[in-house]
mmCIF file of C-alpha atoms and ligand atoms in Angstrom:
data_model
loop_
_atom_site.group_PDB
_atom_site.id
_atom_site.type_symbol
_atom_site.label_atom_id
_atom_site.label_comp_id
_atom_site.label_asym_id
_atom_site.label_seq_id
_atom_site.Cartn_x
_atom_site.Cartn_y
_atom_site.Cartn_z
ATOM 1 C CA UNK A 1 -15.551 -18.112 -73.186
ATOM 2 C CA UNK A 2 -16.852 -18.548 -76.504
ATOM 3 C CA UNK A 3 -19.944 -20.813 -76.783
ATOM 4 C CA UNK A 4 -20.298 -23.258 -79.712
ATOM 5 C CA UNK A 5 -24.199 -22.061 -79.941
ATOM 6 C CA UNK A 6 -24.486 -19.709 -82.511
ATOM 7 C CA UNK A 7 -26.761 -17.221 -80.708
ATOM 8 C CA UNK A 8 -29.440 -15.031 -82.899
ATOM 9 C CA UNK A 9 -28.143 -11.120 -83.901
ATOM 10 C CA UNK A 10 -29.354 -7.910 -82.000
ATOM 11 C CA UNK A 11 -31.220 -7.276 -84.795
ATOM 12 C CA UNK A 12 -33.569 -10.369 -84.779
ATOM 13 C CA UNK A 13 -34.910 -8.687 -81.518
ATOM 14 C CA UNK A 14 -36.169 -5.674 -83.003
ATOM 15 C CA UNK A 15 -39.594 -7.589 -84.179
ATOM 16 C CA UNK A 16 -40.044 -8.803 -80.795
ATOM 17 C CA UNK A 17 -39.698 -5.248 -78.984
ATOM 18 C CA UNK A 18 -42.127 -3.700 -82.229
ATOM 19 C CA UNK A 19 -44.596 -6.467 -81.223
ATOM 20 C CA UNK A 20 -44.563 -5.928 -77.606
ATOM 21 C CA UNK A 21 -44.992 -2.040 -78.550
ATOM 22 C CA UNK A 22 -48.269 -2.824 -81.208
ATOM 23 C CA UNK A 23 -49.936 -5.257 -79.143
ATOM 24 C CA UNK A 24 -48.159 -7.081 -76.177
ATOM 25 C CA UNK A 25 -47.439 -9.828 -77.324
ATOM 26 C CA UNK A 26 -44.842 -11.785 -79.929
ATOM 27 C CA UNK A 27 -44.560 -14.919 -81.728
ATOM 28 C CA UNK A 28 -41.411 -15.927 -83.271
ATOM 29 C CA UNK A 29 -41.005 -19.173 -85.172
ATOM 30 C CA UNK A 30 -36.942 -20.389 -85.658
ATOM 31 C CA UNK A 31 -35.620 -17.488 -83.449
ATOM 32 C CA UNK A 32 -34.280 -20.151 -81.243
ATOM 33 C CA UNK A 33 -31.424 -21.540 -83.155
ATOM 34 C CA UNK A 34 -32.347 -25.070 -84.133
ATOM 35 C CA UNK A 35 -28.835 -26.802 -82.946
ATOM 36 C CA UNK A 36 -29.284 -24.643 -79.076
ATOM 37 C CA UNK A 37 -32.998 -26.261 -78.894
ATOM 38 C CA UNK A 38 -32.264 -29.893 -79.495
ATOM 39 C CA UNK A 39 -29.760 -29.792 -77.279
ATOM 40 C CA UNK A 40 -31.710 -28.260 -74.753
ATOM 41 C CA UNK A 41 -34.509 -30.643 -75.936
ATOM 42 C CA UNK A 42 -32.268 -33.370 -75.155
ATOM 43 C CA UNK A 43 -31.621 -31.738 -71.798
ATOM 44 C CA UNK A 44 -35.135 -31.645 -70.461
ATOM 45 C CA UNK A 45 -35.833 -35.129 -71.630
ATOM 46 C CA UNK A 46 -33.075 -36.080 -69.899
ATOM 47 C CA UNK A 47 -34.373 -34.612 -66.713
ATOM 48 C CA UNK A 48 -37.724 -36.215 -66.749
ATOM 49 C CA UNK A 49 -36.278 -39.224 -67.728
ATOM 50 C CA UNK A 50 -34.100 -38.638 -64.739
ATOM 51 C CA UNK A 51 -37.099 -38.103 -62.364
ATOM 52 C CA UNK A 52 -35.692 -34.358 -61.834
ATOM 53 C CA UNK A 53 -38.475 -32.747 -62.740
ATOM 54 C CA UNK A 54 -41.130 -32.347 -60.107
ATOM 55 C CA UNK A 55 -44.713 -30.940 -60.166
ATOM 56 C CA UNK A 56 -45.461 -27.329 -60.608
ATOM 57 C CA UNK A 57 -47.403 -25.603 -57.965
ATOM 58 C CA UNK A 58 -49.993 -22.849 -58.460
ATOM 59 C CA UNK A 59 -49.965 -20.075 -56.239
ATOM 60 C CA UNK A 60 -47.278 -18.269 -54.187
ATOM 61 C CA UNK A 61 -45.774 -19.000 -50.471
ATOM 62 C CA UNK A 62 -48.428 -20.277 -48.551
ATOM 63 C CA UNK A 63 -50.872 -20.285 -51.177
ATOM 64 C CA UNK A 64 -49.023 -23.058 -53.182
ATOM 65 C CA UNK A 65 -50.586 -25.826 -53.992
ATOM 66 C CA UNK A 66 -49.951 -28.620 -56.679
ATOM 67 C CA UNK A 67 -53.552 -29.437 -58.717
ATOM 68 C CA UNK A 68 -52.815 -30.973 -61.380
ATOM 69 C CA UNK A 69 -56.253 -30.767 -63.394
ATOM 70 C CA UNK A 70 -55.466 -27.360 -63.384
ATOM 71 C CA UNK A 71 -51.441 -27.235 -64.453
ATOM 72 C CA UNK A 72 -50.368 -30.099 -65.001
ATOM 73 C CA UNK A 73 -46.624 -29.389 -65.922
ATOM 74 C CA UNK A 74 -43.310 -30.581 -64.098
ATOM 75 C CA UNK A 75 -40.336 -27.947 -63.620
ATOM 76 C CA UNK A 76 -37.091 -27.517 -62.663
ATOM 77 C CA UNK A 77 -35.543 -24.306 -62.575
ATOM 78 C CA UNK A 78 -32.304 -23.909 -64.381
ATOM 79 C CA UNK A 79 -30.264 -22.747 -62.145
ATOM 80 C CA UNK A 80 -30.814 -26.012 -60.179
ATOM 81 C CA UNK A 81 -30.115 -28.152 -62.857
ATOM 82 C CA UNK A 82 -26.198 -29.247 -64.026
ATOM 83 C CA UNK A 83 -24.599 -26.815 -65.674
ATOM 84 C CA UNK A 84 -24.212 -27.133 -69.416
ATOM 85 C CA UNK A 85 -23.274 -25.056 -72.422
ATOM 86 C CA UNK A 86 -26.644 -24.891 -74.128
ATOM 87 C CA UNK A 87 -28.153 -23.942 -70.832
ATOM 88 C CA UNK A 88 -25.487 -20.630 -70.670
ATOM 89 C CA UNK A 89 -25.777 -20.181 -74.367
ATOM 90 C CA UNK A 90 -29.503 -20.033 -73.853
ATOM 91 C CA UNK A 91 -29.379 -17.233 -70.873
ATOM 92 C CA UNK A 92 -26.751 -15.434 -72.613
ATOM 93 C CA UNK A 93 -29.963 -15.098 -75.351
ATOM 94 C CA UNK A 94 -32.208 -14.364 -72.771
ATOM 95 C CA UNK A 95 -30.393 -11.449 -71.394
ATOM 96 C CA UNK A 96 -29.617 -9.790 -74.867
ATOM 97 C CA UNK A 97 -33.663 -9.587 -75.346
ATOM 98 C CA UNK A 98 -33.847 -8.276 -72.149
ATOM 99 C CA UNK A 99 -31.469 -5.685 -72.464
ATOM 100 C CA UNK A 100 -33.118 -5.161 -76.102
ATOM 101 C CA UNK A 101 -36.316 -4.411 -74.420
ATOM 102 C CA UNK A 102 -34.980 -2.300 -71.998
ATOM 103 C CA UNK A 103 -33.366 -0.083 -74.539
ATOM 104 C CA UNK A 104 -36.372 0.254 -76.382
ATOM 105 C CA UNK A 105 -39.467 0.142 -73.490
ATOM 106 C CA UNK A 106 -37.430 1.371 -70.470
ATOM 107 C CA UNK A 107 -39.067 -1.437 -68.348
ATOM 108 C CA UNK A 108 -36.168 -1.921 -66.039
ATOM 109 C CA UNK A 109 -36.185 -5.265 -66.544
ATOM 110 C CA UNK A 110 -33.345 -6.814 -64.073
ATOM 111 C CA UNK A 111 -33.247 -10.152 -64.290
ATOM 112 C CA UNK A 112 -34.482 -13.534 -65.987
ATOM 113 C CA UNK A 113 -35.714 -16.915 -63.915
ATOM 114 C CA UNK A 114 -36.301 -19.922 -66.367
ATOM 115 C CA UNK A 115 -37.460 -23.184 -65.401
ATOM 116 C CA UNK A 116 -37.860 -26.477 -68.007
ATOM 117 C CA UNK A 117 -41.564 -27.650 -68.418
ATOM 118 C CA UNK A 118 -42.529 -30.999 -69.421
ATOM 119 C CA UNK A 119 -46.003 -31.987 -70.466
ATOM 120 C CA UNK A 120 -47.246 -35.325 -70.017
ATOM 121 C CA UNK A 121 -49.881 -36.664 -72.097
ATOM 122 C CA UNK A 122 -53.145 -35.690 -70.770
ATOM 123 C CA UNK A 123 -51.796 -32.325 -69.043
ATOM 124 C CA UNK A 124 -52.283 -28.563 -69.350
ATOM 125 C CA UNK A 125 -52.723 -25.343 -68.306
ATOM 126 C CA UNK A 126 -55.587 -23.222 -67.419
ATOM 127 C CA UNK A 127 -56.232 -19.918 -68.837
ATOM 128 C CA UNK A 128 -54.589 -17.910 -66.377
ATOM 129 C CA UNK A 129 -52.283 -14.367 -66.342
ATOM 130 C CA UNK A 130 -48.641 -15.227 -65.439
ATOM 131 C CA UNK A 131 -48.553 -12.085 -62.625
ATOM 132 C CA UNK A 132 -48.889 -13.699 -59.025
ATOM 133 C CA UNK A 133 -51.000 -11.258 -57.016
ATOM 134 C CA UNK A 134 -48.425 -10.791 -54.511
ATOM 135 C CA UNK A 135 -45.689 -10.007 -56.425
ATOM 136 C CA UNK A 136 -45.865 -7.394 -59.287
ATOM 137 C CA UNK A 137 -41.953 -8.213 -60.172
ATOM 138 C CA UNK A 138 -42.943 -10.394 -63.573
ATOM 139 C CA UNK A 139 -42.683 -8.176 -66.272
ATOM 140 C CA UNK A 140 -42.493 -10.004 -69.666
ATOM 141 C CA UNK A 141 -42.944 -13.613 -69.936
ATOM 142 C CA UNK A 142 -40.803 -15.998 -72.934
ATOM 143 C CA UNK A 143 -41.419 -19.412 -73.597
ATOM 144 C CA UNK A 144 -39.531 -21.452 -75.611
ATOM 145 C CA UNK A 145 -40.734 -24.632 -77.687
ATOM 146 C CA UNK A 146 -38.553 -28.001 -77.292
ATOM 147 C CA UNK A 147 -40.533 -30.241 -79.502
ATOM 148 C CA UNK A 148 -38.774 -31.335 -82.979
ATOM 149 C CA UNK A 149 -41.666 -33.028 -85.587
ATOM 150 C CA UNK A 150 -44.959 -31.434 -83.270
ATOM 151 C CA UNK A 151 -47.398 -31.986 -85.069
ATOM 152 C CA UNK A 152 -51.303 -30.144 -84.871
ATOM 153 C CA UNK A 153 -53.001 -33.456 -83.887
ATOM 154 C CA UNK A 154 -51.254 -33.872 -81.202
ATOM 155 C CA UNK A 155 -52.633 -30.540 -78.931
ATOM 156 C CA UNK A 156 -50.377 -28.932 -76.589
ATOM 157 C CA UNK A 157 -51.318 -25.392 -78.116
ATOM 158 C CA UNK A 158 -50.448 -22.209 -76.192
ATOM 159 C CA UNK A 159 -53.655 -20.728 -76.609
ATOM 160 C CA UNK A 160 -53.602 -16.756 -76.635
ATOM 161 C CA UNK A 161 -56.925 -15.295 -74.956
ATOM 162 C CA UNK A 162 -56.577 -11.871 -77.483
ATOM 163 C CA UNK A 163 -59.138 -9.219 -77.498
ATOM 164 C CA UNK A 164 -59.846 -9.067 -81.301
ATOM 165 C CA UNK A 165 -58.844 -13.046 -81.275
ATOM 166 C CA UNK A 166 -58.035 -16.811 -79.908
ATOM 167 C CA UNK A 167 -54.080 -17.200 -81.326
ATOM 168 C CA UNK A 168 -52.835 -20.925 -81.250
ATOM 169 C CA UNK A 169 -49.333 -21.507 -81.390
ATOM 170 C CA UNK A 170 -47.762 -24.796 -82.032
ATOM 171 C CA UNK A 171 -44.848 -25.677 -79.190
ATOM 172 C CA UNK A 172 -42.709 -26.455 -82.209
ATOM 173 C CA UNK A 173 -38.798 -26.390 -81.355
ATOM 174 C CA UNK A 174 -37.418 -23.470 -81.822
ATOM 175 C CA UNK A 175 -40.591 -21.051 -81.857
ATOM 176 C CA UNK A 176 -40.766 -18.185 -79.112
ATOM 177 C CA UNK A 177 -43.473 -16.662 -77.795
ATOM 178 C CA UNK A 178 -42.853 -13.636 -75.836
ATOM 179 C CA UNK A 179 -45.856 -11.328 -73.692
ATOM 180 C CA UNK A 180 -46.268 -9.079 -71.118
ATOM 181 C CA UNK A 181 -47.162 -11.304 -68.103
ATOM 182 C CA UNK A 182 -49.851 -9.179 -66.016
ATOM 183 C CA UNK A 183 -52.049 -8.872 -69.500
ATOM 184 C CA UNK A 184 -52.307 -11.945 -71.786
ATOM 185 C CA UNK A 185 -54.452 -14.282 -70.708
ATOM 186 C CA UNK A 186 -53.478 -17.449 -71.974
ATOM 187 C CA UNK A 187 -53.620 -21.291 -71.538
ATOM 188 C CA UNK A 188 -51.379 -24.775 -72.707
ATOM 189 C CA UNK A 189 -54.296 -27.380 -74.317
ATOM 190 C CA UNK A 190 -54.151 -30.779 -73.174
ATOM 191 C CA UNK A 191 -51.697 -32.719 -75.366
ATOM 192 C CA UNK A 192 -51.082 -36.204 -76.515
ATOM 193 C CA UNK A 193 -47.384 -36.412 -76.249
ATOM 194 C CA UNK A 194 -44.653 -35.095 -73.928
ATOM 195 C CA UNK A 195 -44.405 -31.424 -74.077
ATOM 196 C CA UNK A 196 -41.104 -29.836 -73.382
ATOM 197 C CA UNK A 197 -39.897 -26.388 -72.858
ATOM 198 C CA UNK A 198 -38.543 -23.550 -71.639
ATOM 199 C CA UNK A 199 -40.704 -20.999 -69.862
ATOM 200 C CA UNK A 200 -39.399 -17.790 -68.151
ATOM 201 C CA UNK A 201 -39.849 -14.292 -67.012
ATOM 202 C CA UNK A 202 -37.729 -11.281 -66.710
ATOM 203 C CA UNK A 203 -38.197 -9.630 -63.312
ATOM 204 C CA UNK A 204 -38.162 -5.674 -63.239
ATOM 205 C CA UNK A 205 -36.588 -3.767 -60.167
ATOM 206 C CA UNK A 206 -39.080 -3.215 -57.062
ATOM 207 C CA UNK A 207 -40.685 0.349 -57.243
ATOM 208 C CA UNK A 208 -38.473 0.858 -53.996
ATOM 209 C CA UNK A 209 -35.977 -1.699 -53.280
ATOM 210 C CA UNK A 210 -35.751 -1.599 -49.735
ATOM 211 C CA UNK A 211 -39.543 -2.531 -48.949
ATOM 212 C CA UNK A 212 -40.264 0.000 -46.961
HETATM 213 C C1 OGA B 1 -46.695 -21.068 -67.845
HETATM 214 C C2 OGA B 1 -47.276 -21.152 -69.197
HETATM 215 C C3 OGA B 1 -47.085 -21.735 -71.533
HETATM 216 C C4 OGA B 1 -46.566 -22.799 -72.428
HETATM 217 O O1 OGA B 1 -45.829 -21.894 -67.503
HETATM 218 O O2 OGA B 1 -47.085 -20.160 -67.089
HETATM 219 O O3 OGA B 1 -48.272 -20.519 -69.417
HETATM 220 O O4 OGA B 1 -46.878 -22.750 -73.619
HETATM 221 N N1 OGA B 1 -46.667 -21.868 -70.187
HETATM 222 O O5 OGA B 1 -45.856 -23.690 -71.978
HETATM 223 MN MN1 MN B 2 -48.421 -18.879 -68.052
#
């Protein structure tokens, strides 16, 4: 089925996988097509508005555990949410950078898990490395912004711990910000208004898939 969401060429990729390549990490302002992130803006406000977003844990299994001074966030995974055309149109993105940076970094990168984030005022995210320790399987980490008119005053930064540098990025709509999980340290700065976006990571195949 064709989607109405115009989705960004191949080509538009290429910077992303060069980045990754240089120095890990990639941050791409307008990539998301600006009529695909309102409505998915207009999705996740829905959901909190909804009360379907609920608070994001830390930790893994039995090591979960929701503290909210330390993420402060509330998710919903996508694939548990109603189904709807910018939410496809936005996967169908997702798994054309993945196979991008397959081609190019032979990561075996096999599959994508997304949940929406939403901020509220007062909340972050410690600086922290998006690998769990018990589970090597998150490979390359994209968020995506959801916040039309953000402006600087407001906080909410992703904060990039870099070795040569601290990188701020606005969580303006339609920027994405793409890294390798297990080595950018990172953090979200308390903001002043709702936050909203998109934050994912593509999965690579287990060394051996039957666990021995
Ligand atoms: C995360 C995270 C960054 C952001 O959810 O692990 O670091 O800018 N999010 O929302
Ligand atoms: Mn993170």
């Amino acid at each position: 089925m064709m989607s109405e969401f115009r989705l960004p060429e191949t080509a538009a990729f290429d910077a992303v996988v060069d980045d990754l390549v240089q120095r890990g990490w990639s941050v791409c302002p307008g990539l998301l097509p600006a009529p695909l992130a309102q409505a998915l803006e207009q999705r996740c406000r829905w959901l909190w508005q909804s009360d379907a977003l609920t608070p994001a844990a830390i930790g893994r299994g039995s090591d979960e555990q929701v503290i909210s001074e330390i993420r402060g966030d509330h998710t919903r995974w996508l694939e548990q949410c109603p189904p709807h055309p910018a939410q496809q149109a936005y996967l169908q993105l997702a798994d054309s950078l993945r196979e991008a940076l397959n081609r190019s970094l032979f990561l075996g990168l096999e599959s994508f898990e997304t949940h929406y984030a939403l901020y509220p005022p007062g909340s972050g995210y410690r600086t922290h490395l998006d690998r769990f320790r018990d589970s090597p399987l998150r490979t390359v980490t994209l968020v995506s912004y959801l916040n039309s008119g953000w402006s600087p005053e407001l906080g909410g930064q992703l904060r990039l711990h870099l070795p040569e540098q601290t990188l701020d990025v606005q969580p303006l709509s339609g920027t994405m910000v793409v890294f390798m999980s297990d080595r950018i340290l990172h953090e979200v700065l308390p903001a002043q208004a709702e936050r909203a976006s998109l934050t994912g990571w593509f999965r690579r195949r287990p060394d051996n898939p039957l666990q021995w």
